[in-house]
Backbone atoms as SQL, in Angstrom:
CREATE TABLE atoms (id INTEGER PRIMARY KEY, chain TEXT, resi INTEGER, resn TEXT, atom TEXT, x REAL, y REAL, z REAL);
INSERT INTO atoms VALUES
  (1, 'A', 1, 'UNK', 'N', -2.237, -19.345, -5.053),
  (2, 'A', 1, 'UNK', 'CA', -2.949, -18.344, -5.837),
  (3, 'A', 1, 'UNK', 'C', -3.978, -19.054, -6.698),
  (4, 'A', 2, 'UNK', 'N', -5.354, -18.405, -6.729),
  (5, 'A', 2, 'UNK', 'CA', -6.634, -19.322, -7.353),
  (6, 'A', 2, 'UNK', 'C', -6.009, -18.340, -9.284),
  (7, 'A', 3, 'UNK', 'N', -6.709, -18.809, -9.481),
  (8, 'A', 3, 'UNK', 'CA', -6.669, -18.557, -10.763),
  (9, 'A', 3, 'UNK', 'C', -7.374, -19.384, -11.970),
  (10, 'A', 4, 'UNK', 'N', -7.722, -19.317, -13.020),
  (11, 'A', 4, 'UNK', 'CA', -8.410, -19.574, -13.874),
  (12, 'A', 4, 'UNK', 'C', -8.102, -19.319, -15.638),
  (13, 'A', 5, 'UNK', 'N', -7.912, -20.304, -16.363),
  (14, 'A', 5, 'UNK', 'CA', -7.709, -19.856, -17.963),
  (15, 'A', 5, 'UNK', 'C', -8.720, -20.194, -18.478),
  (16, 'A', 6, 'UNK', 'N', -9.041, -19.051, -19.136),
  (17, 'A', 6, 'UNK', 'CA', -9.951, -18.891, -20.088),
  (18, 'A', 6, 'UNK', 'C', -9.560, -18.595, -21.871),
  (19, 'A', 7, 'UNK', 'N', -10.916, -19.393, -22.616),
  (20, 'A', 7, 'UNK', 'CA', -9.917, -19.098, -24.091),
  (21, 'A', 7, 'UNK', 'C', -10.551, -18.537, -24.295),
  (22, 'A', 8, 'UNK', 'N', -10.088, -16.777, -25.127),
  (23, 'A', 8, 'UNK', 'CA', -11.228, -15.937, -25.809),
  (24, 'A', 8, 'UNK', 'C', -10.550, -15.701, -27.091),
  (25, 'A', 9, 'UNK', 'N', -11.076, -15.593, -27.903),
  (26, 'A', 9, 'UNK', 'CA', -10.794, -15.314, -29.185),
  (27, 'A', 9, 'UNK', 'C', -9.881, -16.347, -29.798),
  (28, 'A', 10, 'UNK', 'N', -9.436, -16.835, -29.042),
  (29, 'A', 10, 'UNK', 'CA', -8.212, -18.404, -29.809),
  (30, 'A', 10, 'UNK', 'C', -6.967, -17.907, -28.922),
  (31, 'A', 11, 'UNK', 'N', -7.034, -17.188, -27.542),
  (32, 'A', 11, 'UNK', 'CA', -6.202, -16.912, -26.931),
  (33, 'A', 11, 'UNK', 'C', -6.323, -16.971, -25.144),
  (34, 'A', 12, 'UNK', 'N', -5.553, -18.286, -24.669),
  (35, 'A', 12, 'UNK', 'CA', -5.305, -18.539, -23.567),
  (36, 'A', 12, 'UNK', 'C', -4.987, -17.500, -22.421),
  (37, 'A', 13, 'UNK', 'N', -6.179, -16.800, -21.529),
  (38, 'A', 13, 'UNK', 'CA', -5.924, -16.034, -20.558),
  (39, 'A', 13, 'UNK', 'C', -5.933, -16.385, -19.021),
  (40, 'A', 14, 'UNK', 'N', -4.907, -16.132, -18.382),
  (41, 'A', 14, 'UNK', 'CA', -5.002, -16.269, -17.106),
  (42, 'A', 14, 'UNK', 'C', -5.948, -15.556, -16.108),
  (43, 'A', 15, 'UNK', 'N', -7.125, -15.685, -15.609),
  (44, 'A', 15, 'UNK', 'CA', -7.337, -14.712, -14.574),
  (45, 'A', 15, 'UNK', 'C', -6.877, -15.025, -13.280),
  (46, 'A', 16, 'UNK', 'N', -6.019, -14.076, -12.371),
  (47, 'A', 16, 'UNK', 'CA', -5.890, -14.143, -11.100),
  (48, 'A', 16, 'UNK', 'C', -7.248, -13.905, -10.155),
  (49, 'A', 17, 'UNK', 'N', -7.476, -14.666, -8.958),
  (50, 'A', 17, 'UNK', 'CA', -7.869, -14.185, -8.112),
  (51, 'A', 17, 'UNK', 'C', -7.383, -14.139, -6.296),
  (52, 'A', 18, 'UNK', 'N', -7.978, -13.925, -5.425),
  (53, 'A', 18, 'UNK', 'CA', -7.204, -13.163, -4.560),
  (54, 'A', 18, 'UNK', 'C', -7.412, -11.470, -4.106),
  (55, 'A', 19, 'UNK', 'N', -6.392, -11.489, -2.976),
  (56, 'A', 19, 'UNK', 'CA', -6.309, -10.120, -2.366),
  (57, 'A', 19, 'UNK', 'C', -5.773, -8.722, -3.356),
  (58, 'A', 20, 'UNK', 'N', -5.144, -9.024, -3.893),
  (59, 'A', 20, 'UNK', 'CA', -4.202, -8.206, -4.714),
  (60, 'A', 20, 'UNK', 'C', -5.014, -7.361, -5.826),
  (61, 'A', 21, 'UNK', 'N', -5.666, -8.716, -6.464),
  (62, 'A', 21, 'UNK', 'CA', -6.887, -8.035, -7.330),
  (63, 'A', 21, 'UNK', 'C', -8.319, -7.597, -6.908),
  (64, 'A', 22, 'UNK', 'N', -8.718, -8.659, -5.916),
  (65, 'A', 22, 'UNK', 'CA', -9.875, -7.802, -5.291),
  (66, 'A', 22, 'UNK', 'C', -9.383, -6.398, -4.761),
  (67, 'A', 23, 'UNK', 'N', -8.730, -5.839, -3.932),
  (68, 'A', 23, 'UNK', 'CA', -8.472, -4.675, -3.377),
  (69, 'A', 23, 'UNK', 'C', -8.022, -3.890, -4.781),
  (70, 'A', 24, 'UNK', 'N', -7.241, -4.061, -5.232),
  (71, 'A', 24, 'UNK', 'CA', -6.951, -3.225, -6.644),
  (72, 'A', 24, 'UNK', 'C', -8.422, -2.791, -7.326),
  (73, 'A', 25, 'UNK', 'N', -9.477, -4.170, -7.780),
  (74, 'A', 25, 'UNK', 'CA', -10.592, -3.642, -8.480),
  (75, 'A', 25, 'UNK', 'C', -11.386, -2.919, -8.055),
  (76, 'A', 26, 'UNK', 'N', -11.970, -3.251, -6.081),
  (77, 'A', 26, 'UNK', 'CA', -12.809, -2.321, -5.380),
  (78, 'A', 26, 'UNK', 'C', -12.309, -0.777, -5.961),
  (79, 'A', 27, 'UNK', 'N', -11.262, -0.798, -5.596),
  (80, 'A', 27, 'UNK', 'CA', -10.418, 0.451, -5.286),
  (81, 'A', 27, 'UNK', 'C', -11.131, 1.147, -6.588),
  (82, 'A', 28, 'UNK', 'N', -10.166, 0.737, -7.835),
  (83, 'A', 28, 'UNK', 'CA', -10.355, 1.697, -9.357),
  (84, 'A', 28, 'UNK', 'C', -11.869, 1.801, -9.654),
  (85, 'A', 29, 'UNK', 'N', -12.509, 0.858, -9.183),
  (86, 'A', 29, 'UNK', 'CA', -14.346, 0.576, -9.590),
  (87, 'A', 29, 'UNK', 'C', -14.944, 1.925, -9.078),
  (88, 'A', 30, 'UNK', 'N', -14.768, 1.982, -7.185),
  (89, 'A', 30, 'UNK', 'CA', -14.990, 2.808, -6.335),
  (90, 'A', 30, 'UNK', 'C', -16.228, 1.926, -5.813),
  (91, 'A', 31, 'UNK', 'N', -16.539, 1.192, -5.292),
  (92, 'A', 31, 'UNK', 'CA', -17.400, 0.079, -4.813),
  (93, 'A', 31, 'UNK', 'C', -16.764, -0.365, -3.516),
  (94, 'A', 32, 'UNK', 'N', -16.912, -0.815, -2.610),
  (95, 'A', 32, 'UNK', 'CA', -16.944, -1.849, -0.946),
  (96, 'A', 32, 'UNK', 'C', -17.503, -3.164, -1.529),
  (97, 'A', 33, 'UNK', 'N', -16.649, -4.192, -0.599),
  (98, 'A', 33, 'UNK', 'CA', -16.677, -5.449, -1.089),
  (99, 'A', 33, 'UNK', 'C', -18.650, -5.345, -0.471),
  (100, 'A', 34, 'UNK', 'N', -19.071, -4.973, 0.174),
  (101, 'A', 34, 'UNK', 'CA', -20.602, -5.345, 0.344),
  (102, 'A', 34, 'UNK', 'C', -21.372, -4.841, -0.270),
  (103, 'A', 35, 'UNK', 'N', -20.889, -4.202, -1.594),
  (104, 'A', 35, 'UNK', 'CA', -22.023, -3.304, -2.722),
  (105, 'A', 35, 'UNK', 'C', -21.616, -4.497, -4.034),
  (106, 'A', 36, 'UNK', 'N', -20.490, -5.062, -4.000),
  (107, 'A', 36, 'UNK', 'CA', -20.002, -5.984, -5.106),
  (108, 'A', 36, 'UNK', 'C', -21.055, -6.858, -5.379),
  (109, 'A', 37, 'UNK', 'N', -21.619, -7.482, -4.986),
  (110, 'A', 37, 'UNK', 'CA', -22.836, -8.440, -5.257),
  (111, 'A', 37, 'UNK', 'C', -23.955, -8.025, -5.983),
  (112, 'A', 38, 'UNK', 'N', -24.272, -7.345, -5.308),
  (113, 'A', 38, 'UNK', 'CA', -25.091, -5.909, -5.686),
  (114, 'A', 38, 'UNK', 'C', -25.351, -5.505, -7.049),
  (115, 'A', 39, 'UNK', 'N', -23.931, -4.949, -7.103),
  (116, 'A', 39, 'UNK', 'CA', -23.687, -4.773, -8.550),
  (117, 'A', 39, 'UNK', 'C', -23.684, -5.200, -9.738),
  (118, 'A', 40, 'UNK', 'N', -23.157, -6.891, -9.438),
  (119, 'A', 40, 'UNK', 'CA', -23.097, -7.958, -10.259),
  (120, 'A', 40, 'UNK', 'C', -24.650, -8.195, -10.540),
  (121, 'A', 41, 'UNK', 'N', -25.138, -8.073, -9.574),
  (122, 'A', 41, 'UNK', 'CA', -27.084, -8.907, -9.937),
  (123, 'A', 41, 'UNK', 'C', -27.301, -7.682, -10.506),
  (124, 'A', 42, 'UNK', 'N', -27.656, -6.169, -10.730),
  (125, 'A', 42, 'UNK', 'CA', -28.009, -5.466, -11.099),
  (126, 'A', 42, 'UNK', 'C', -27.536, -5.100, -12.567),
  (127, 'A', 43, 'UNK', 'N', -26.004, -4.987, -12.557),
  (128, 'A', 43, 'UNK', 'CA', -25.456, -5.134, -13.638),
  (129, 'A', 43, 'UNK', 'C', -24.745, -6.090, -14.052),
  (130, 'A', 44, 'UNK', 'N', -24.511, -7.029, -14.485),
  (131, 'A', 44, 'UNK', 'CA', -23.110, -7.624, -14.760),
  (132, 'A', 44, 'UNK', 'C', -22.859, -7.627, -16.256),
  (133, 'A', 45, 'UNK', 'N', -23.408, -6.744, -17.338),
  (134, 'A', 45, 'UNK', 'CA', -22.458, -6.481, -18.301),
  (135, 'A', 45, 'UNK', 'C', -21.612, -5.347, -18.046),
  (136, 'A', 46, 'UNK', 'N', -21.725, -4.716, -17.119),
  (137, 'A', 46, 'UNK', 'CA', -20.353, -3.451, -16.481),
  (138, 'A', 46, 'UNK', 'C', -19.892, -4.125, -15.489),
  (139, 'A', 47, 'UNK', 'N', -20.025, -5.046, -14.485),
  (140, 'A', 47, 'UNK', 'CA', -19.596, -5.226, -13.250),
  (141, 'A', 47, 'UNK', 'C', -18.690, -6.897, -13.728),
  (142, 'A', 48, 'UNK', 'N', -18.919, -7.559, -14.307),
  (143, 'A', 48, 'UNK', 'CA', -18.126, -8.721, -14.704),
  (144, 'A', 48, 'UNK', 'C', -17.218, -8.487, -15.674),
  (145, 'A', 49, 'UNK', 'N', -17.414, -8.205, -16.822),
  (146, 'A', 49, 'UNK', 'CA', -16.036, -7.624, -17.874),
  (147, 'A', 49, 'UNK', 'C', -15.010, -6.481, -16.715),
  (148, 'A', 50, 'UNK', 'N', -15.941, -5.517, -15.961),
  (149, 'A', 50, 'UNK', 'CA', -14.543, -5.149, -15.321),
  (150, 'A', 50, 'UNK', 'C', -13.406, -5.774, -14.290),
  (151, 'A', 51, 'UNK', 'N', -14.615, -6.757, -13.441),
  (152, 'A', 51, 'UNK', 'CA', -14.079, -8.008, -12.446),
  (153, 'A', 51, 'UNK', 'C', -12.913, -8.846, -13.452),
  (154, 'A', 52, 'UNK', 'N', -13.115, -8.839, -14.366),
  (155, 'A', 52, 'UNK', 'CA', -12.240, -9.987, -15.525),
  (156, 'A', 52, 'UNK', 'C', -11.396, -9.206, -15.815),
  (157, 'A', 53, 'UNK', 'N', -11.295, -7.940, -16.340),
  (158, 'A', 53, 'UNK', 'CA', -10.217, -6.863, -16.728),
  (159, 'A', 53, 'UNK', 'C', -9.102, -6.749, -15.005),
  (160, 'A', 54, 'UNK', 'N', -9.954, -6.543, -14.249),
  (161, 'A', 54, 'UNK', 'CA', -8.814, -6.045, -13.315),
  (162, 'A', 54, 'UNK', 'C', -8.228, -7.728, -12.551),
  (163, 'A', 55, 'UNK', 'N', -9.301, -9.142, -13.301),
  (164, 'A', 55, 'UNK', 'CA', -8.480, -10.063, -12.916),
  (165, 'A', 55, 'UNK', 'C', -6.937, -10.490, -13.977),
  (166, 'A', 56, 'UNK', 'N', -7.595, -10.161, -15.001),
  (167, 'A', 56, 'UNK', 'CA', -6.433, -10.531, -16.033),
  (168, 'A', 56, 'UNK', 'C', -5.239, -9.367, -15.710),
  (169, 'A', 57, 'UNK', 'N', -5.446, -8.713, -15.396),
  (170, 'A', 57, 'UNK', 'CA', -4.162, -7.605, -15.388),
  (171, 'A', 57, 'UNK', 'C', -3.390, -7.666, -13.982),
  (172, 'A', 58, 'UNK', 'N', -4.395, -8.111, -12.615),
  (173, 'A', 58, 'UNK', 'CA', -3.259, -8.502, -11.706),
  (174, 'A', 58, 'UNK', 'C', -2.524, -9.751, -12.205),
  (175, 'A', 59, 'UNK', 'N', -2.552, -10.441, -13.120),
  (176, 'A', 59, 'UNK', 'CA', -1.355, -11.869, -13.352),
  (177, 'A', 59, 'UNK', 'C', -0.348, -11.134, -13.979),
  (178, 'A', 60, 'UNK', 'N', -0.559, -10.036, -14.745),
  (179, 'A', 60, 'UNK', 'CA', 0.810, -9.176, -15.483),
  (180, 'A', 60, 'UNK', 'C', 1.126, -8.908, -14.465),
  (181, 'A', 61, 'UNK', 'N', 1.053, -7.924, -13.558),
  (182, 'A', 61, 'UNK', 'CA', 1.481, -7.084, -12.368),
  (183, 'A', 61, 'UNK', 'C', 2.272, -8.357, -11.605),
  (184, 'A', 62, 'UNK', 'N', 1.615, -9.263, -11.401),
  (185, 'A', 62, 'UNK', 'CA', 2.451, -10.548, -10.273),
  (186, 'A', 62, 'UNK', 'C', 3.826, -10.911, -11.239),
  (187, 'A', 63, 'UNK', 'N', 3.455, -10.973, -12.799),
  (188, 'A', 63, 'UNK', 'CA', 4.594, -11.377, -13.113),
  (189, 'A', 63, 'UNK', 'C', 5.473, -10.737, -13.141),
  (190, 'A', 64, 'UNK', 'N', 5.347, -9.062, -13.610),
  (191, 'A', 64, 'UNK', 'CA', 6.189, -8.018, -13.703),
  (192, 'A', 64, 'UNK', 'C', 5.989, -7.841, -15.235),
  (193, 'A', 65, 'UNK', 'N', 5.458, -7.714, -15.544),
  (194, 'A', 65, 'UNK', 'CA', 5.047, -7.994, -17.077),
  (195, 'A', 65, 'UNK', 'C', 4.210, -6.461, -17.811),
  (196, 'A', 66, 'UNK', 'N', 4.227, -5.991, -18.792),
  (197, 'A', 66, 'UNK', 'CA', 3.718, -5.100, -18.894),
  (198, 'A', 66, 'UNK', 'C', 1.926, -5.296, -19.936),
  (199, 'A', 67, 'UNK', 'N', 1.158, -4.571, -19.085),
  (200, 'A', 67, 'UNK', 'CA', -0.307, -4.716, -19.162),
  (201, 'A', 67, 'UNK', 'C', -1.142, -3.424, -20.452),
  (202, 'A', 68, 'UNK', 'N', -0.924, -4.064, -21.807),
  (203, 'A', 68, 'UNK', 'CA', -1.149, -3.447, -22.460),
  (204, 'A', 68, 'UNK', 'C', -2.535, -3.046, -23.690),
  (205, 'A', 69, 'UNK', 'N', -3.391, -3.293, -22.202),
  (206, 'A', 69, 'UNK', 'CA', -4.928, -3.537, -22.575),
  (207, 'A', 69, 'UNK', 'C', -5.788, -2.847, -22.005),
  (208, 'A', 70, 'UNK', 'N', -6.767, -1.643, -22.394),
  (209, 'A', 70, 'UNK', 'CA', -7.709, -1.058, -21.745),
  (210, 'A', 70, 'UNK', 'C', -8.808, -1.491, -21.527),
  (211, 'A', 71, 'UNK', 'N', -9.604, -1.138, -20.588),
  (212, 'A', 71, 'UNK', 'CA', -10.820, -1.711, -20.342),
  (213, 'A', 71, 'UNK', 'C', -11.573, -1.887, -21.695),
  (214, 'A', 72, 'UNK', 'N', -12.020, -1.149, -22.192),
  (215, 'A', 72, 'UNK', 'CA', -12.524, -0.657, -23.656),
  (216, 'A', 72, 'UNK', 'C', -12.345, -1.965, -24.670),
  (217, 'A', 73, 'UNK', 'N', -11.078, -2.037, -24.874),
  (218, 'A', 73, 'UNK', 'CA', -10.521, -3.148, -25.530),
  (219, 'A', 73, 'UNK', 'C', -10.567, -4.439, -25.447),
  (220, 'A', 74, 'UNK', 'N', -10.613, -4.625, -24.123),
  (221, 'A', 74, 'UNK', 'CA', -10.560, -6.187, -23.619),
  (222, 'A', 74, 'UNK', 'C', -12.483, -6.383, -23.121),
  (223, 'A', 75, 'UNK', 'N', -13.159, -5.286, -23.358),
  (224, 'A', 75, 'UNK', 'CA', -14.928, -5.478, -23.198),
  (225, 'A', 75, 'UNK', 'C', -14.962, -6.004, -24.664),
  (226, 'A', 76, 'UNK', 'N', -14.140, -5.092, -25.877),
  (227, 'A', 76, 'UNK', 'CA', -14.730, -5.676, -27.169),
  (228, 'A', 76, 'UNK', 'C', -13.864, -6.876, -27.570),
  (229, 'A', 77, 'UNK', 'N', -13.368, -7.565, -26.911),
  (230, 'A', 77, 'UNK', 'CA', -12.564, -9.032, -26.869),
  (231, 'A', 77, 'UNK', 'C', -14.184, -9.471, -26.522),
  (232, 'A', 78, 'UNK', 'N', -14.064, -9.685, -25.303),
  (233, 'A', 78, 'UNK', 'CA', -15.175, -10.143, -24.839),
  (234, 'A', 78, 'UNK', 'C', -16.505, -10.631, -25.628),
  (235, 'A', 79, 'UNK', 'N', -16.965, -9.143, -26.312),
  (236, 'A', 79, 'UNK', 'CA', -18.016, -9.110, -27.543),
  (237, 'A', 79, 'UNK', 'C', -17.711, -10.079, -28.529),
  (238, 'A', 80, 'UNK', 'N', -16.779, -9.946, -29.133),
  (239, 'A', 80, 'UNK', 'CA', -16.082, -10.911, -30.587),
  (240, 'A', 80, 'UNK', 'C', -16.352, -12.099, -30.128),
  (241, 'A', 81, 'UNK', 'N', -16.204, -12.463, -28.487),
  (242, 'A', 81, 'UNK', 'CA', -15.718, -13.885, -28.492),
  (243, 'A', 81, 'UNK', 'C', -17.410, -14.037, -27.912),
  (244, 'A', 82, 'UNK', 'N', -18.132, -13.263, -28.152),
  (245, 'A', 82, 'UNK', 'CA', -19.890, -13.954, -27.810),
  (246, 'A', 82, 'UNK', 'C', -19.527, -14.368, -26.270),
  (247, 'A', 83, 'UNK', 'N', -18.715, -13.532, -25.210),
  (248, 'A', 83, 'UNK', 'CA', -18.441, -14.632, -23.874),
  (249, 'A', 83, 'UNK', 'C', -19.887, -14.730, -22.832),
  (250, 'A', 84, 'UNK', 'N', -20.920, -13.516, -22.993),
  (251, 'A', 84, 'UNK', 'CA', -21.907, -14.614, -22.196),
  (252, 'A', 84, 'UNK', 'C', -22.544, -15.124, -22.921),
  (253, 'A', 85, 'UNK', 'N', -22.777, -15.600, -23.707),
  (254, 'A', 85, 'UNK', 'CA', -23.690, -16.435, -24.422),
  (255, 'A', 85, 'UNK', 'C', -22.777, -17.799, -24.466),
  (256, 'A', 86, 'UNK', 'N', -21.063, -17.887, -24.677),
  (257, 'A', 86, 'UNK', 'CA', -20.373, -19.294, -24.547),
  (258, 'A', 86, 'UNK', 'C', -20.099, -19.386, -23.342),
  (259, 'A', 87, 'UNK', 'N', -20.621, -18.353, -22.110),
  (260, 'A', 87, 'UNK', 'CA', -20.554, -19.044, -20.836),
  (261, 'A', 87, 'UNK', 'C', -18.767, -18.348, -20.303),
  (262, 'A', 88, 'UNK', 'N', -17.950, -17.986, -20.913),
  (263, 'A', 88, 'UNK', 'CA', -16.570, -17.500, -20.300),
  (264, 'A', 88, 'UNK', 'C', -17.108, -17.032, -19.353),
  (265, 'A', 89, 'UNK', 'N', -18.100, -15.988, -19.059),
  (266, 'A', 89, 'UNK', 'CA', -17.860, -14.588, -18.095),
  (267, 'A', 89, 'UNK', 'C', -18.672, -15.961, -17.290),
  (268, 'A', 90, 'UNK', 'N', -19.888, -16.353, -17.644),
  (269, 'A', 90, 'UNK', 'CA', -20.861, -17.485, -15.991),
  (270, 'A', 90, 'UNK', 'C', -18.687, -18.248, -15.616),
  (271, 'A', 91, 'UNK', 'N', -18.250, -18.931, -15.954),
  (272, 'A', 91, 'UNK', 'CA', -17.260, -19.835, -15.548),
  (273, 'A', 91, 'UNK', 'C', -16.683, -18.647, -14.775),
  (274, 'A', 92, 'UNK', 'N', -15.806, -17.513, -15.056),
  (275, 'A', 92, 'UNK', 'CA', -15.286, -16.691, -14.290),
  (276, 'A', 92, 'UNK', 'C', -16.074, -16.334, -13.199),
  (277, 'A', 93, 'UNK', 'N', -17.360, -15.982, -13.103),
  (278, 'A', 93, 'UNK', 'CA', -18.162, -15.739, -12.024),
  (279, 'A', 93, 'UNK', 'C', -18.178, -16.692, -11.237),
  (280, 'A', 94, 'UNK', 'N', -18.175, -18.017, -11.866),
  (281, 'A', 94, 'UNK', 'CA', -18.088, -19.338, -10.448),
  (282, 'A', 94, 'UNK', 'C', -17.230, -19.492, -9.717),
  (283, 'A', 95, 'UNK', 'N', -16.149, -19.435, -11.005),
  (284, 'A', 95, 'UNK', 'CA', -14.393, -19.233, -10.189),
  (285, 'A', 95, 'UNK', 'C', -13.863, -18.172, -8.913),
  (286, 'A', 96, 'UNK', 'N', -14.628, -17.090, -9.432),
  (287, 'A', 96, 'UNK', 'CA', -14.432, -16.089, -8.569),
  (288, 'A', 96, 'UNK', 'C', -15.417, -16.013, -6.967),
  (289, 'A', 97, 'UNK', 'N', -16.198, -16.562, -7.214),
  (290, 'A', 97, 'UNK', 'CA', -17.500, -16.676, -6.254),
  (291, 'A', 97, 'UNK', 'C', -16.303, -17.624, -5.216),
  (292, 'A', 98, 'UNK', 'N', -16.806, -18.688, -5.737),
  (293, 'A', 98, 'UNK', 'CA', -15.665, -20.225, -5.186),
  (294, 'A', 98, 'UNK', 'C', -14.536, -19.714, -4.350),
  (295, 'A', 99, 'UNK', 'N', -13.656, -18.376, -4.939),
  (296, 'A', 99, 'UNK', 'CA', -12.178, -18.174, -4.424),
  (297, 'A', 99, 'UNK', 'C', -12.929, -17.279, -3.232),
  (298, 'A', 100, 'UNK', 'N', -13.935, -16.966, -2.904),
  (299, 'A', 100, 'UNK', 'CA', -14.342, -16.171, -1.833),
  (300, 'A', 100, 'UNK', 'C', -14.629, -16.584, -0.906),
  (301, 'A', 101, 'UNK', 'N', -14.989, -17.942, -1.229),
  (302, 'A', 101, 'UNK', 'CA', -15.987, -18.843, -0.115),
  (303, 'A', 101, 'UNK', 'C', -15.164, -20.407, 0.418),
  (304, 'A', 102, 'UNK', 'N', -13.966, -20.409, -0.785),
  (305, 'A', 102, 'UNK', 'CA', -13.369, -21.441, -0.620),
  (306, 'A', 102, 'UNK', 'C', -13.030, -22.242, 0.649),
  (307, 'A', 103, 'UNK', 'N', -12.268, -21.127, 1.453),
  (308, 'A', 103, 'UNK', 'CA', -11.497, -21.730, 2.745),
  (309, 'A', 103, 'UNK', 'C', -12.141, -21.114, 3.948),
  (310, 'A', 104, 'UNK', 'N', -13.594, -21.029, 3.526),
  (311, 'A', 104, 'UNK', 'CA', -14.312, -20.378, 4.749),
  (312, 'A', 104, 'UNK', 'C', -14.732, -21.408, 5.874),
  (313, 'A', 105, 'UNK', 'N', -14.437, -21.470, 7.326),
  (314, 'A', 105, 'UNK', 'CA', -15.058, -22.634, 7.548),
  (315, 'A', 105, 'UNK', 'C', -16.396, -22.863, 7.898),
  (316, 'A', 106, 'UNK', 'N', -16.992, -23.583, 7.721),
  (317, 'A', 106, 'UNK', 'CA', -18.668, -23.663, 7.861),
  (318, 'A', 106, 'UNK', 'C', -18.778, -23.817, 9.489),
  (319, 'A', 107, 'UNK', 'N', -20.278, -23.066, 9.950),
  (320, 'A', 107, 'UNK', 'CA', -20.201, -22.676, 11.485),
  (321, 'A', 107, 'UNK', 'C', -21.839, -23.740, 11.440),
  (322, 'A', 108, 'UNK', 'N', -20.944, -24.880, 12.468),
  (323, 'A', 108, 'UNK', 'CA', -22.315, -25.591, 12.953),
  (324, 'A', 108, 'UNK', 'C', -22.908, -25.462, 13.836),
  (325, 'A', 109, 'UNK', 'N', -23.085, -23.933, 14.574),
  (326, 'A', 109, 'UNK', 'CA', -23.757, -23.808, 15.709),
  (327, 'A', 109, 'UNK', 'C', -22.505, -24.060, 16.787),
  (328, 'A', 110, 'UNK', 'N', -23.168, -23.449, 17.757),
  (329, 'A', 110, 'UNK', 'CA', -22.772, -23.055, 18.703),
  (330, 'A', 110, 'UNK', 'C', -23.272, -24.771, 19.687),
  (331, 'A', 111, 'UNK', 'N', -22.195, -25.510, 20.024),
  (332, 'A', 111, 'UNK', 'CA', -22.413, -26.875, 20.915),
  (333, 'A', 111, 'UNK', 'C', -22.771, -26.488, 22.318),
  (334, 'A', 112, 'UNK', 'N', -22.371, -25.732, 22.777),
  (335, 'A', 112, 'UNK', 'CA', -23.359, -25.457, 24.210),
  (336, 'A', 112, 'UNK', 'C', -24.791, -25.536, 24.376),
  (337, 'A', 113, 'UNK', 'N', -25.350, -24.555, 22.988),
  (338, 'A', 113, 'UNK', 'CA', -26.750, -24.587, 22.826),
  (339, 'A', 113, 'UNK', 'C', -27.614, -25.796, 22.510),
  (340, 'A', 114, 'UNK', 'N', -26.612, -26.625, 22.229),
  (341, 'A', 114, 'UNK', 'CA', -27.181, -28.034, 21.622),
  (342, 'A', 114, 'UNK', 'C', -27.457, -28.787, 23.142),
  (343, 'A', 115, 'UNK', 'N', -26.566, -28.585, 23.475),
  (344, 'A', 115, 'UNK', 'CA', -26.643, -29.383, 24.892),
  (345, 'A', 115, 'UNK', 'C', -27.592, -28.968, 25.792),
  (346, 'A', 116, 'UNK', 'N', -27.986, -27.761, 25.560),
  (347, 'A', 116, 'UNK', 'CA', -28.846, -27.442, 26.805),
  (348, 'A', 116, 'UNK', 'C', -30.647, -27.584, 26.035);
């Protein structure tokens, strides 16, 4: 499981990433993983605080743990802690980018075509 801690406010957060939370966030957002990009370049003060909300809350759910934070709440965490301007939300965006592309394998062409 990829994952990532981040400190906001003087408090150590886990974000999960993965299947569990991507399919959970598409889902509640109402977005397809091929509008997600999209979204992020167009918006990402709505499209990254929510990517971070529905990452921090699948690590409660994995633990069994109860998740006692609304979107609302954990955007004005965010605010207090100045996170794009100290860079939290860019680091989560790399992290999360990275867990997408991680174990992809790179395609060097097709070797038949080389040969001929």
């Amino acid at each position: 499981m990829n994952k990532i801690t981040l400190t906001i406010n003087n408090k150590k957060l886990d974000f999960y990433f993965g299947l569990g939370f991507l399919g959970n966030a598409l889902e509640d957002i109402g977005i397809g993983i091929d509008e997600l990009g999209v979204k992020l370049t167009s918006n990402p003060f709505l499209y990254a605080p929510k990517l971070m909300y529905y990452s921090l809350e699948y690590g409660y759910i994995r633990k069994g743990k109860d998740f006692n934070m609304s979107l609302e709440s954990f955007i004005d965490e965010l605010d207090k802690d100045k996170s794009f301007i100290n860079g939290n939300i860019g680091k989560f965006l790399d992290a999360f980018t990275k867990s997408l592309t991680k174990d992809v394998p790179i395609d060097k062409g097709n070797s038949e075509s080389k040969k001929k």
